[in-house]
PDB file of N, CA and C in Angstrom:
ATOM      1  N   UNK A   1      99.138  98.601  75.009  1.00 51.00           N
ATOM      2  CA  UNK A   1      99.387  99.623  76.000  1.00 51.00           C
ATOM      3  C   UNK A   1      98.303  99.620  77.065  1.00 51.00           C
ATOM      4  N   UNK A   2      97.478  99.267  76.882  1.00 60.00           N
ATOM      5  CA  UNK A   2      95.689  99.437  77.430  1.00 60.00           C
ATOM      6  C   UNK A   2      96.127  97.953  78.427  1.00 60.00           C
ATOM      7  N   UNK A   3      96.295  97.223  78.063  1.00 57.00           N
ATOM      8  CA  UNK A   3      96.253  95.940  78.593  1.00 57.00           C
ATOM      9  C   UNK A   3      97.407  96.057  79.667  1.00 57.00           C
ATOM     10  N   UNK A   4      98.411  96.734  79.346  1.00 59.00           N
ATOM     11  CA  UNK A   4     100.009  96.796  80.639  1.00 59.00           C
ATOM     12  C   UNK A   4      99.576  97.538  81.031  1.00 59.00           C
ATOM     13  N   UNK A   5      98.750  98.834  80.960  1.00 60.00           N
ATOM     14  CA  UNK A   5      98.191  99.348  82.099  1.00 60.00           C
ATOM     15  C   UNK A   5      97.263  98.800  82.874  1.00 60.00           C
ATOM     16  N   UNK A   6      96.441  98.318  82.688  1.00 61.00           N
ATOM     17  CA  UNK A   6      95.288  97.945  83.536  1.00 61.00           C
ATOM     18  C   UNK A   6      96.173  96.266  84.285  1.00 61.00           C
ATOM     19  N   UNK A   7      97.294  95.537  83.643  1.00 60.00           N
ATOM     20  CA  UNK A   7      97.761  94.861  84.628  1.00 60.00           C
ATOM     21  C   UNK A   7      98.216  95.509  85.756  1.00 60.00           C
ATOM     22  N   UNK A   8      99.203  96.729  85.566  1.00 60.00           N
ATOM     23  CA  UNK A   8     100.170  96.888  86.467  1.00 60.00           C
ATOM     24  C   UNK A   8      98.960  97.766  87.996  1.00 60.00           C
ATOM     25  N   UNK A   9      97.960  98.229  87.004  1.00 64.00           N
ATOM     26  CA  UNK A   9      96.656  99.050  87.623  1.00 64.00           C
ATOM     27  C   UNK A   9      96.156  97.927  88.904  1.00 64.00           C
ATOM     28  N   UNK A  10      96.332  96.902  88.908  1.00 78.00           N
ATOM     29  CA  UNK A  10      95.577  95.601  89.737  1.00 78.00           C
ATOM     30  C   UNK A  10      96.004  95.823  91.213  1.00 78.00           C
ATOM     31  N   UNK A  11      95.589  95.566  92.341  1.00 82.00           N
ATOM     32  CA  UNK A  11      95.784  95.537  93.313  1.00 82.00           C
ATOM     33  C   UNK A  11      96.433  94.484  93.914  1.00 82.00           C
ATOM     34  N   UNK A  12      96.389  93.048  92.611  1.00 85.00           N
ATOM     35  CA  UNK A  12      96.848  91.844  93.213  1.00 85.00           C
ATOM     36  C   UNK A  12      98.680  92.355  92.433  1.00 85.00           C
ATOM     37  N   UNK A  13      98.301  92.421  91.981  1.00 86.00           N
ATOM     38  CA  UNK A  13     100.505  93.137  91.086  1.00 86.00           C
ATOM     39  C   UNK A  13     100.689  94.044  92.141  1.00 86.00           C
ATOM     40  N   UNK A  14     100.255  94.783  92.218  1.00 87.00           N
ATOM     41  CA  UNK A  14     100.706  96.041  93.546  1.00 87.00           C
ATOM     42  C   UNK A  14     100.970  95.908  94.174  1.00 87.00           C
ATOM     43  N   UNK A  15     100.004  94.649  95.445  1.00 90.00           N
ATOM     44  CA  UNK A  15     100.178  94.038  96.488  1.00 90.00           C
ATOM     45  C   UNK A  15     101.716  92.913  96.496  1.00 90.00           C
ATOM     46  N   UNK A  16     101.910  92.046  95.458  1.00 91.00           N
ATOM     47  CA  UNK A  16     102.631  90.881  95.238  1.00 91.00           C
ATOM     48  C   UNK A  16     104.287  91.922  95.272  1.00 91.00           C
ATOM     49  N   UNK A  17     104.042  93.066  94.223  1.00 91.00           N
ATOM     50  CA  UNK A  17     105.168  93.968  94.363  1.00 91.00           C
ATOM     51  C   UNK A  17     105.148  94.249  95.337  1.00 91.00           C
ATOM     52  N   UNK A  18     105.148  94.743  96.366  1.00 91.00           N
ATOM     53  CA  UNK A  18     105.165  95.632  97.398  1.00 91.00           C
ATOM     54  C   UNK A  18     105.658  94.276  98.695  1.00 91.00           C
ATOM     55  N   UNK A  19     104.839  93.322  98.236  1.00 92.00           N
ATOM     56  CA  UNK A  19     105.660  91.832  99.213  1.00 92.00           C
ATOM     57  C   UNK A  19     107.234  91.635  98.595  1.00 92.00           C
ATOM     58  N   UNK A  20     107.494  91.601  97.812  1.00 93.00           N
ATOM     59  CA  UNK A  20     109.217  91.429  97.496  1.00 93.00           C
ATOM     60  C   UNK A  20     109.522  92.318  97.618  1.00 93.00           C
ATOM     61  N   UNK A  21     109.450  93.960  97.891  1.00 92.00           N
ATOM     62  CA  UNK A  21     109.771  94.738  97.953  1.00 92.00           C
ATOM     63  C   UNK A  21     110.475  94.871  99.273  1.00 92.00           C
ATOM     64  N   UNK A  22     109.588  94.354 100.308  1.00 91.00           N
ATOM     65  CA  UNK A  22     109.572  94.339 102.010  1.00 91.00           C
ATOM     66  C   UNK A  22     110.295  92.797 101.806  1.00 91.00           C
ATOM     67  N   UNK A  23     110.870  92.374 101.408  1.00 92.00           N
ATOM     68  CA  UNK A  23     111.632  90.698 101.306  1.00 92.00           C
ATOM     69  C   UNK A  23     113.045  91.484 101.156  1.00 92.00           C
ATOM     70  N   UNK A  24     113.143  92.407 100.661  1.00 90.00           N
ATOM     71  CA  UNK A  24     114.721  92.619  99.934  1.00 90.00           C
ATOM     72  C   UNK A  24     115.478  92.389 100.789  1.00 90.00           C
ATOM     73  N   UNK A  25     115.274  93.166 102.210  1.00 86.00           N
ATOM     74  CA  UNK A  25     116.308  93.233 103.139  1.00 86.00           C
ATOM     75  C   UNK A  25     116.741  91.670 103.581  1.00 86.00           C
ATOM     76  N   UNK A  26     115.897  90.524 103.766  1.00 88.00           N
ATOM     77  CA  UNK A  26     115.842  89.303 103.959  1.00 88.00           C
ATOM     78  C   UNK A  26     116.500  88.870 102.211  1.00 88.00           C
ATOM     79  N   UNK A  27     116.386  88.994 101.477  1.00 91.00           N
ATOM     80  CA  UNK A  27     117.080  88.323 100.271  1.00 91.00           C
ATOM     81  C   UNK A  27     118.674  88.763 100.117  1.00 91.00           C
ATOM     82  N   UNK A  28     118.841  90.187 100.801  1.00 90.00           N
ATOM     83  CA  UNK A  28     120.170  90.933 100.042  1.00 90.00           C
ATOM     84  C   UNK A  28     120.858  90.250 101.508  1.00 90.00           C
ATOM     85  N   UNK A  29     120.410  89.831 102.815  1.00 88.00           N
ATOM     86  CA  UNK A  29     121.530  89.273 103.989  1.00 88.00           C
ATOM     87  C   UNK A  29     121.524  87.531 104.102  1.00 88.00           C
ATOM     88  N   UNK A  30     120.476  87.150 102.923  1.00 88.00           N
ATOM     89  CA  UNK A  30     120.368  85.604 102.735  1.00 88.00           C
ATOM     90  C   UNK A  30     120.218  85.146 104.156  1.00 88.00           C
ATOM     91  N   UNK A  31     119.090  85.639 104.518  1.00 82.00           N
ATOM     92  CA  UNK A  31     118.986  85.184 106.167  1.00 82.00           C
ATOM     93  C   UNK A  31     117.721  86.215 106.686  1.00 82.00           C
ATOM     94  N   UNK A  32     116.609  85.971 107.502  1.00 78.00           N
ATOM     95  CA  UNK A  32     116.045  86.842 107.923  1.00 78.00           C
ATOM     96  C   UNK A  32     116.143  86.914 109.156  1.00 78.00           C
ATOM     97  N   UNK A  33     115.803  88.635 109.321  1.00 77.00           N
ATOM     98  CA  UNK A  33     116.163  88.876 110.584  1.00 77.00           C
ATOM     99  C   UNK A  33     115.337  88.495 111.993  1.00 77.00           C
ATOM    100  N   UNK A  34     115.878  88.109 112.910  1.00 81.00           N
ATOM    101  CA  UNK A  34     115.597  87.602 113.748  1.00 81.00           C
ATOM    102  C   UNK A  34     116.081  87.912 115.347  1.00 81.00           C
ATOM    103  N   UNK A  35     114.981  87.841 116.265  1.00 84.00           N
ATOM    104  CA  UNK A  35     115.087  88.778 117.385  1.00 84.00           C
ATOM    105  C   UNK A  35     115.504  87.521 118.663  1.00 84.00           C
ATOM    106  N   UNK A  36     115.481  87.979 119.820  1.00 86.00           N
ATOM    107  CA  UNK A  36     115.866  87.395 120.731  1.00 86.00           C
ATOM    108  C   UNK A  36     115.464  85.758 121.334  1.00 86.00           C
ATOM    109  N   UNK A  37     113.757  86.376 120.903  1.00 85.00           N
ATOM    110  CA  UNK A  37     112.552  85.155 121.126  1.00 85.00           C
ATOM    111  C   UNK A  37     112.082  84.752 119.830  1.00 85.00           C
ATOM    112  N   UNK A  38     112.845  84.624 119.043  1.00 87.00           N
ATOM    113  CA  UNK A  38     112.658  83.935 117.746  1.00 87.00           C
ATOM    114  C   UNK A  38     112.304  82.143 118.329  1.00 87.00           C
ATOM    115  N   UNK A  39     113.438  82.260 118.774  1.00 87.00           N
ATOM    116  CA  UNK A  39     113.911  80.499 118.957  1.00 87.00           C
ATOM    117  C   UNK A  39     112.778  80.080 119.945  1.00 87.00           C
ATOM    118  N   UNK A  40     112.759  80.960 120.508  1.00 88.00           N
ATOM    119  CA  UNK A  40     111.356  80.313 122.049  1.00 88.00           C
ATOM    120  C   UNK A  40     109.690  80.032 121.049  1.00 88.00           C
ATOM    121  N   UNK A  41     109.844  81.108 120.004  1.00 89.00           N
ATOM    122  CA  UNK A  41     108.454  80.877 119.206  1.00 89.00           C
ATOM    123  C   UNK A  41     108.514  79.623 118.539  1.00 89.00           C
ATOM    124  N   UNK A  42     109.825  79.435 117.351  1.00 88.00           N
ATOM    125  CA  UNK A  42     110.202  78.229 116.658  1.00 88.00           C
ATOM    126  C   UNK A  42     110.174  77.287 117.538  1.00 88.00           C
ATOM    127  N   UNK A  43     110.666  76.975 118.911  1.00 88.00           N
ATOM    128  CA  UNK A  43     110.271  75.831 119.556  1.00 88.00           C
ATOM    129  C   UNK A  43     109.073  75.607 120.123  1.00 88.00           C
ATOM    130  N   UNK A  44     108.082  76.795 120.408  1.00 90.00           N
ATOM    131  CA  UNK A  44     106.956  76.224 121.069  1.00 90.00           C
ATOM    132  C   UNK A  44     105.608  75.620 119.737  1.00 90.00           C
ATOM    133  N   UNK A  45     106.173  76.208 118.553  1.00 89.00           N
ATOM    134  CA  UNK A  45     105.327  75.804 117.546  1.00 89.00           C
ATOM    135  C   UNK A  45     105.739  74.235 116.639  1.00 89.00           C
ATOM    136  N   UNK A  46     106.782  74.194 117.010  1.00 89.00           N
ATOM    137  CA  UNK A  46     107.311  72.290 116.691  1.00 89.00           C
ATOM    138  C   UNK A  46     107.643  71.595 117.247  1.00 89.00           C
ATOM    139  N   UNK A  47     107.651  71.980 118.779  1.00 89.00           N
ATOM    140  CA  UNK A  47     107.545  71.050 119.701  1.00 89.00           C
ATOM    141  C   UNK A  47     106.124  70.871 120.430  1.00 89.00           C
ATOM    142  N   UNK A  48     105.617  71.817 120.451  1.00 83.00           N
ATOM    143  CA  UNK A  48     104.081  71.690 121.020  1.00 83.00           C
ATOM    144  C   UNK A  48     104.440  72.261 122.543  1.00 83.00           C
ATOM    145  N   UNK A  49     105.507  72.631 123.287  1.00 84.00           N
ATOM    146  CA  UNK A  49     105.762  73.512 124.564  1.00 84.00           C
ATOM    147  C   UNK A  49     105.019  74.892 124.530  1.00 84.00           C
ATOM    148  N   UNK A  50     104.515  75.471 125.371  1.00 84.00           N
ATOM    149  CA  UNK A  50     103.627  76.321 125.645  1.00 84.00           C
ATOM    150  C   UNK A  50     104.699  76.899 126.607  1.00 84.00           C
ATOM    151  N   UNK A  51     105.083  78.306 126.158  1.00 84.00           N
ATOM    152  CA  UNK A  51     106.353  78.907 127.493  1.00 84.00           C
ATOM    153  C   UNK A  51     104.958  79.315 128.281  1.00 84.00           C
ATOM    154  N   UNK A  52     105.432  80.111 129.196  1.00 87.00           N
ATOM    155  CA  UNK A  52     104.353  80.542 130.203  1.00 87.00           C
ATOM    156  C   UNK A  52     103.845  81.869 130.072  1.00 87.00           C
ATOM    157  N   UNK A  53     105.292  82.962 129.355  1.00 86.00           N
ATOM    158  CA  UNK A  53     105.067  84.156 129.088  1.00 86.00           C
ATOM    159  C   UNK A  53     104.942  84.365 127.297  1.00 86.00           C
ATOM    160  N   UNK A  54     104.535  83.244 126.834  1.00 86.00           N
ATOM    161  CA  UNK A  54     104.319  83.753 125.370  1.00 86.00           C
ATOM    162  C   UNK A  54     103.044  83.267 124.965  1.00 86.00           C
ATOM    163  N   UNK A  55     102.276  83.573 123.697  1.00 87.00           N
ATOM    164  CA  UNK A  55     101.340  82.590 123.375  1.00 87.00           C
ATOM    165  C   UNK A  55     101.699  81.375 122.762  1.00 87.00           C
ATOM    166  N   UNK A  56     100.727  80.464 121.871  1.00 87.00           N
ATOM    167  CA  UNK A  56     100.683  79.446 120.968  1.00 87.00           C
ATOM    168  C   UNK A  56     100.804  80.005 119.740  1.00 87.00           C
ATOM    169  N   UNK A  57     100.209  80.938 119.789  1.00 92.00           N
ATOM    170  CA  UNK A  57      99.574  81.048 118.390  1.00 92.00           C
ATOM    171  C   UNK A  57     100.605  81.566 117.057  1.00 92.00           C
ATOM    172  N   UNK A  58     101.522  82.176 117.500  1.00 91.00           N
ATOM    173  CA  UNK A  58     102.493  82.569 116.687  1.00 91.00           C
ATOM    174  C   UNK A  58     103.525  81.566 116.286  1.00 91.00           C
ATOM    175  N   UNK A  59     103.881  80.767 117.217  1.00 91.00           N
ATOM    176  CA  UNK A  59     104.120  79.516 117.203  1.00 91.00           C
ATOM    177  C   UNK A  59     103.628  78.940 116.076  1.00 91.00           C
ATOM    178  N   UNK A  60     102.313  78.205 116.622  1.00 91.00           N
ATOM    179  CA  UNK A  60     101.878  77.588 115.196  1.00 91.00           C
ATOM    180  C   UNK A  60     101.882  78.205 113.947  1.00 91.00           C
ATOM    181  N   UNK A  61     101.503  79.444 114.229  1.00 93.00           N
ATOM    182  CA  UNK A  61     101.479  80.158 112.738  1.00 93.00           C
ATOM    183  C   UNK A  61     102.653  79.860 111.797  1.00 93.00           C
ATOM    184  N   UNK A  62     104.146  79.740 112.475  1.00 92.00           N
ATOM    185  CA  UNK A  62     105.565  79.436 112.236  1.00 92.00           C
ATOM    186  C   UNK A  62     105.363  77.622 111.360  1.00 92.00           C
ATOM    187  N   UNK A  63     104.918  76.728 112.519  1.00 92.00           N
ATOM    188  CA  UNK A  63     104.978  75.626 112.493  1.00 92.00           C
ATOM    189  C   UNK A  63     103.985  75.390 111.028  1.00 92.00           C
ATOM    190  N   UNK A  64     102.795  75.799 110.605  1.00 93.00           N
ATOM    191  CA  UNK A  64     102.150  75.958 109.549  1.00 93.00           C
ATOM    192  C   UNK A  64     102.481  76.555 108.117  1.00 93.00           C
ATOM    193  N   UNK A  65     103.046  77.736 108.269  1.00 94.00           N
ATOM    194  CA  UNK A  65     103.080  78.569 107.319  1.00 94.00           C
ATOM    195  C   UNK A  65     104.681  77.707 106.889  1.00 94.00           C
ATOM    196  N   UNK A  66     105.659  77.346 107.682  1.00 92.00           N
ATOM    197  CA  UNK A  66     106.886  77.134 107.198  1.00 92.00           C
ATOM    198  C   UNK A  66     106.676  75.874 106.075  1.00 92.00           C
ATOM    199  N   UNK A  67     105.600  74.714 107.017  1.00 90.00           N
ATOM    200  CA  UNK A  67     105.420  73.415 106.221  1.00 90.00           C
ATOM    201  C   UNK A  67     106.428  72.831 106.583  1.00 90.00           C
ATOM    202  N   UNK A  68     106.975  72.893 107.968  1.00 87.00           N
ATOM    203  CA  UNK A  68     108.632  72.117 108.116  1.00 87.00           C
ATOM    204  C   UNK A  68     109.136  72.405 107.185  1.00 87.00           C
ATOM    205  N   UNK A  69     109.571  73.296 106.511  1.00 89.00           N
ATOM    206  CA  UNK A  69     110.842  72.961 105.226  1.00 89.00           C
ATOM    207  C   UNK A  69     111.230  73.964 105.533  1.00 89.00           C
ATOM    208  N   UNK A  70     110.712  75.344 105.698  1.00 88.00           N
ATOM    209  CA  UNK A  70     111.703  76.930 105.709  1.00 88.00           C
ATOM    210  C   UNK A  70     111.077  77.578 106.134  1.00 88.00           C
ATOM    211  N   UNK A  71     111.529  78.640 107.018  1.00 88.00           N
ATOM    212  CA  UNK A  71     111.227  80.128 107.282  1.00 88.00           C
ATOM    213  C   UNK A  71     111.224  81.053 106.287  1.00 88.00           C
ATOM    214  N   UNK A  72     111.253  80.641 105.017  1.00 92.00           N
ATOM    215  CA  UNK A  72     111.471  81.505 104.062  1.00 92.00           C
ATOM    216  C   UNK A  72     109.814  82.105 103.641  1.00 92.00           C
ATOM    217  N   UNK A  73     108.911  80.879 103.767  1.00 94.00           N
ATOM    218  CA  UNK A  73     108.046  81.200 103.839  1.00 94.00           C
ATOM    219  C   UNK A  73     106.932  82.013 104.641  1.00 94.00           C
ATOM    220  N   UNK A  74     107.527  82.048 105.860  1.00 93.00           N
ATOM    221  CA  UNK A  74     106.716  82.715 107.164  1.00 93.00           C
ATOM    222  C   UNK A  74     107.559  84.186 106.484  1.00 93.00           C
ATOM    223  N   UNK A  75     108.545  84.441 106.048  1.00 93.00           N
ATOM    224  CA  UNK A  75     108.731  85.848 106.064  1.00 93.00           C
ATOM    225  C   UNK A  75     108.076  86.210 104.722  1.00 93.00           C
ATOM    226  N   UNK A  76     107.734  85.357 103.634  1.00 95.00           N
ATOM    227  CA  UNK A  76     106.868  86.047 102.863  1.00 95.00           C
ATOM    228  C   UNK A  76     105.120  86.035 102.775  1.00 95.00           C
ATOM    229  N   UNK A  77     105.202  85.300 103.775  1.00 96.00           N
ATOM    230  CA  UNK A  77     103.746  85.218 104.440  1.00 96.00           C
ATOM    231  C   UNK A  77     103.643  86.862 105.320  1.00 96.00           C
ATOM    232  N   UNK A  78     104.405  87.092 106.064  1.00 94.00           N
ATOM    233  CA  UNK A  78     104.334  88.111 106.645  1.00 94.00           C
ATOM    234  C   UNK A  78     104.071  89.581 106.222  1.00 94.00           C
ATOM    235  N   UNK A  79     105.205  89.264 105.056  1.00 94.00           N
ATOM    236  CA  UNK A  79     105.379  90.431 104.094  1.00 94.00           C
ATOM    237  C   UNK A  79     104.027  90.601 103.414  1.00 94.00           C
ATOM    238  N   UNK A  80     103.298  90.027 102.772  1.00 95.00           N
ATOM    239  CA  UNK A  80     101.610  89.730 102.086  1.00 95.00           C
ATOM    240  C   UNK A  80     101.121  89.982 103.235  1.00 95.00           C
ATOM    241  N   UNK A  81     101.099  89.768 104.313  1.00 96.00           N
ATOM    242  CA  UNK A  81      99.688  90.075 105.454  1.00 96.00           C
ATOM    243  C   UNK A  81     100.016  91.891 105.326  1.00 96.00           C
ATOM    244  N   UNK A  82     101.128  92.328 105.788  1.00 92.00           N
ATOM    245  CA  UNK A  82     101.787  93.490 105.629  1.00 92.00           C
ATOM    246  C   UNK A  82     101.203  94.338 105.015  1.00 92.00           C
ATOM    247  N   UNK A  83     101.689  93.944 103.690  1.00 92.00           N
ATOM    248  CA  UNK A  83     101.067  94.483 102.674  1.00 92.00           C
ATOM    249  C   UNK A  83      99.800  95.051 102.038  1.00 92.00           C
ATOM    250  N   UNK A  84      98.625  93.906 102.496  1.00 93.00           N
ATOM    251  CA  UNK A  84      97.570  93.892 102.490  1.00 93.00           C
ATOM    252  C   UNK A  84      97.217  94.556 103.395  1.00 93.00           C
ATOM    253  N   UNK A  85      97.554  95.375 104.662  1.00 93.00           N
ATOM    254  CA  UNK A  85      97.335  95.544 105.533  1.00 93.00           C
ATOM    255  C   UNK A  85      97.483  97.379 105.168  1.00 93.00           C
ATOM    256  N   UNK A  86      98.340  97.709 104.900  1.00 89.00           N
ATOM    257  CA  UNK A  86      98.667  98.825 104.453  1.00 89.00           C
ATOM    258  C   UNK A  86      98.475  99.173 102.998  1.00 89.00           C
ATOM    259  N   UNK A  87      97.684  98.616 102.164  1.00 89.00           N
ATOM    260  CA  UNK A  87      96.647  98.523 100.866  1.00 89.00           C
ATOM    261  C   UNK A  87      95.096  99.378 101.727  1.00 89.00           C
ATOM    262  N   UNK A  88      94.856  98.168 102.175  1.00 89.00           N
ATOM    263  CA  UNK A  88      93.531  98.186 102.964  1.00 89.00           C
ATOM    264  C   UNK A  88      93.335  99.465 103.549  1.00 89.00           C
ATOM    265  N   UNK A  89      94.406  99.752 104.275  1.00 88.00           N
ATOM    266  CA  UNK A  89      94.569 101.481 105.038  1.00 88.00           C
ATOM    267  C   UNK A  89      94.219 102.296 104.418  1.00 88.00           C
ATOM    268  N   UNK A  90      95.298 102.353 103.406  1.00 88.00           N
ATOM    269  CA  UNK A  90      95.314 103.282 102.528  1.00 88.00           C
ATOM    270  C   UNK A  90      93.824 103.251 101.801  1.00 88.00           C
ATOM    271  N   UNK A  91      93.448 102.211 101.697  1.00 86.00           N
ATOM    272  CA  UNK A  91      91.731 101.927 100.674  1.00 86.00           C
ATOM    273  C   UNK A  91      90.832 102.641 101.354  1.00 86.00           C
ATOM    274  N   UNK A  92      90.817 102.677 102.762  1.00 86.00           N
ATOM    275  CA  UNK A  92      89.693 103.235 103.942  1.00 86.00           C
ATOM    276  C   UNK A  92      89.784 104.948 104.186  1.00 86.00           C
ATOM    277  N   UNK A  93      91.433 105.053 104.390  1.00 86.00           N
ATOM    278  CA  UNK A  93      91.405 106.069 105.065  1.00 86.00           C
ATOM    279  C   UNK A  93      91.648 107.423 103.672  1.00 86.00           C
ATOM    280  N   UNK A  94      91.994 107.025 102.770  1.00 82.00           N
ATOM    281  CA  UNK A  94      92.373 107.858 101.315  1.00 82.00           C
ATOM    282  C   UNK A  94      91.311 107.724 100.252  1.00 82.00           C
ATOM    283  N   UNK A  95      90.503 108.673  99.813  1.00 77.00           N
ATOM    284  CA  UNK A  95      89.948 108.710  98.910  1.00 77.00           C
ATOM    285  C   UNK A  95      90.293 109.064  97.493  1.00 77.00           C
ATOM    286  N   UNK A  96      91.530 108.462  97.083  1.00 72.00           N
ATOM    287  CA  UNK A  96      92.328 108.753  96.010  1.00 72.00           C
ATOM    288  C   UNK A  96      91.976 107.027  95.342  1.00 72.00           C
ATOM    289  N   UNK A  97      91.339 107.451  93.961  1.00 70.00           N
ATOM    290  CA  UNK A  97      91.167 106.360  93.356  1.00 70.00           C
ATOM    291  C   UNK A  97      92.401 105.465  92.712  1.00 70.00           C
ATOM    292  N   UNK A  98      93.412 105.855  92.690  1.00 71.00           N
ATOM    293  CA  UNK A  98      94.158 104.866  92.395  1.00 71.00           C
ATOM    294  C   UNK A  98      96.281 105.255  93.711  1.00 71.00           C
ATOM    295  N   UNK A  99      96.138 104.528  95.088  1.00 76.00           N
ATOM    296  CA  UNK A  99      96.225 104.495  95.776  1.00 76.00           C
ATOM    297  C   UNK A  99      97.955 103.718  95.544  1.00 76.00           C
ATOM    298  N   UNK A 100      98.170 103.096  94.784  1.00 81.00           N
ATOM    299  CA  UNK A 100      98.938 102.029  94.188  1.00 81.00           C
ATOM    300  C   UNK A 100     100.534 102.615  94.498  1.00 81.00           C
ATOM    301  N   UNK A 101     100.872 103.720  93.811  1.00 81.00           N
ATOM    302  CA  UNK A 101     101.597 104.439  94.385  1.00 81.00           C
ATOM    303  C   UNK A 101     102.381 104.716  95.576  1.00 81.00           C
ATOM    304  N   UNK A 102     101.074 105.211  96.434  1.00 84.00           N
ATOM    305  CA  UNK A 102     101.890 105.444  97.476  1.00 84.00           C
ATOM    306  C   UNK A 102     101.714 104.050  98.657  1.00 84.00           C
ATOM    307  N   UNK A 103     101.663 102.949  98.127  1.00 84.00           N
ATOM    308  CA  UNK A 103     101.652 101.869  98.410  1.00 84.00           C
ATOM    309  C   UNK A 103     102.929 101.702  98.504  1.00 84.00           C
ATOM    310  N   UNK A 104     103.324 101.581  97.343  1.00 85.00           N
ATOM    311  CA  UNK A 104     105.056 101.655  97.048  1.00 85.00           C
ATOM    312  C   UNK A 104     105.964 102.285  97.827  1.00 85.00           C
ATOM    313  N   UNK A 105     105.656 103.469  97.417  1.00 85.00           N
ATOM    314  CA  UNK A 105     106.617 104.910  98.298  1.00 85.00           C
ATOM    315  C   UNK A 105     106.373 104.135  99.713  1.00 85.00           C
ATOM    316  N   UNK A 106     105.107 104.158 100.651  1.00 86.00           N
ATOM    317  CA  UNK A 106     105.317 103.357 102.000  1.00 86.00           C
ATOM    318  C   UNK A 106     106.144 102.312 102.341  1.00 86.00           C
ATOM    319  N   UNK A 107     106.021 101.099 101.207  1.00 85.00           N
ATOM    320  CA  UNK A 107     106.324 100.029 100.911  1.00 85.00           C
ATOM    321  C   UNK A 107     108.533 100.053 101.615  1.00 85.00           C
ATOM    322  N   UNK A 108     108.823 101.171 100.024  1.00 86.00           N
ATOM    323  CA  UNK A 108     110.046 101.611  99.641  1.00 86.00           C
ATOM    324  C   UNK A 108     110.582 101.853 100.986  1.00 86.00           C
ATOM    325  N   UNK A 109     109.865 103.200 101.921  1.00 85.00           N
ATOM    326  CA  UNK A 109     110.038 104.258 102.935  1.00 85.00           C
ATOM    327  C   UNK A 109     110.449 103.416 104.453  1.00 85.00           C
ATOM    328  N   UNK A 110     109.767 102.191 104.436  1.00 76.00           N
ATOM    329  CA  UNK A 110     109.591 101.193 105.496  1.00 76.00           C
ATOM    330  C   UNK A 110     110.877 100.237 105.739  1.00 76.00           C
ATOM    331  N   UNK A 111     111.635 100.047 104.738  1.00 70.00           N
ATOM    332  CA  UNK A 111     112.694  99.228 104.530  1.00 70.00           C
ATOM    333  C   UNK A 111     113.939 100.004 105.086  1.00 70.00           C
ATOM    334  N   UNK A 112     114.727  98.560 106.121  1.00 59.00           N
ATOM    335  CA  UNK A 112     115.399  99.640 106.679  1.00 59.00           C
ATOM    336  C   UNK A 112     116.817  98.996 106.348  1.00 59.00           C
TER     337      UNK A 112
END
């Protein structure tokens, strides 16, 4: 009992949950969602084109994180930066020692 608590207690389980959590909507339409300038980013990061009104950098981030094989990965790359991101918040701005929770509930609340 001591031991499944102090796993589920971890920040790295919390965090990893809270990334599939923010994936669902991308798993339940087998497709992630995608905006207008999707395609202008995907091409300037595997072709090496630089538009004039966008950066590089997201681009590459695409062209890297995918590994040429899938976008499946940039959206769970995203979801973990996310995540961590709103961990971290919550770590700074809440002085509640175990934070894990409403990690979730945010996590849950965010999904649309």
């Amino acid at each position: 009992m001591k031991v499944t608590k102090q796993f589920f207690s971890s920040p790295y389980v919390v965090v990893t949950l809270a990334t599939i959590i923010s994936c669902l909507a991308a798993f339940y339409n087998q497709f992630p969602l995608v905006y207008p300038d999707t395609g202008t980013y995907i091409n300037s990061g595997f072709m090496g084109e630089v538009p004039q009104d966008r950066p590089i950098f997201y681009g590459l981030f695409l062209r890297h994180i995918s590994l040429h094989h899938s976008l499946w990965f940039v959206i769970l790359a995203q979801a973990y930066f996310c995540s961590i991101l709103i961990y971290k918040t919550l770590d700074i701005f809440y002085e509640v020692k175990n934070h894990f929770h409403y990690l979730l509930l945010i996590t849950i609340l965010r999904i649309k």
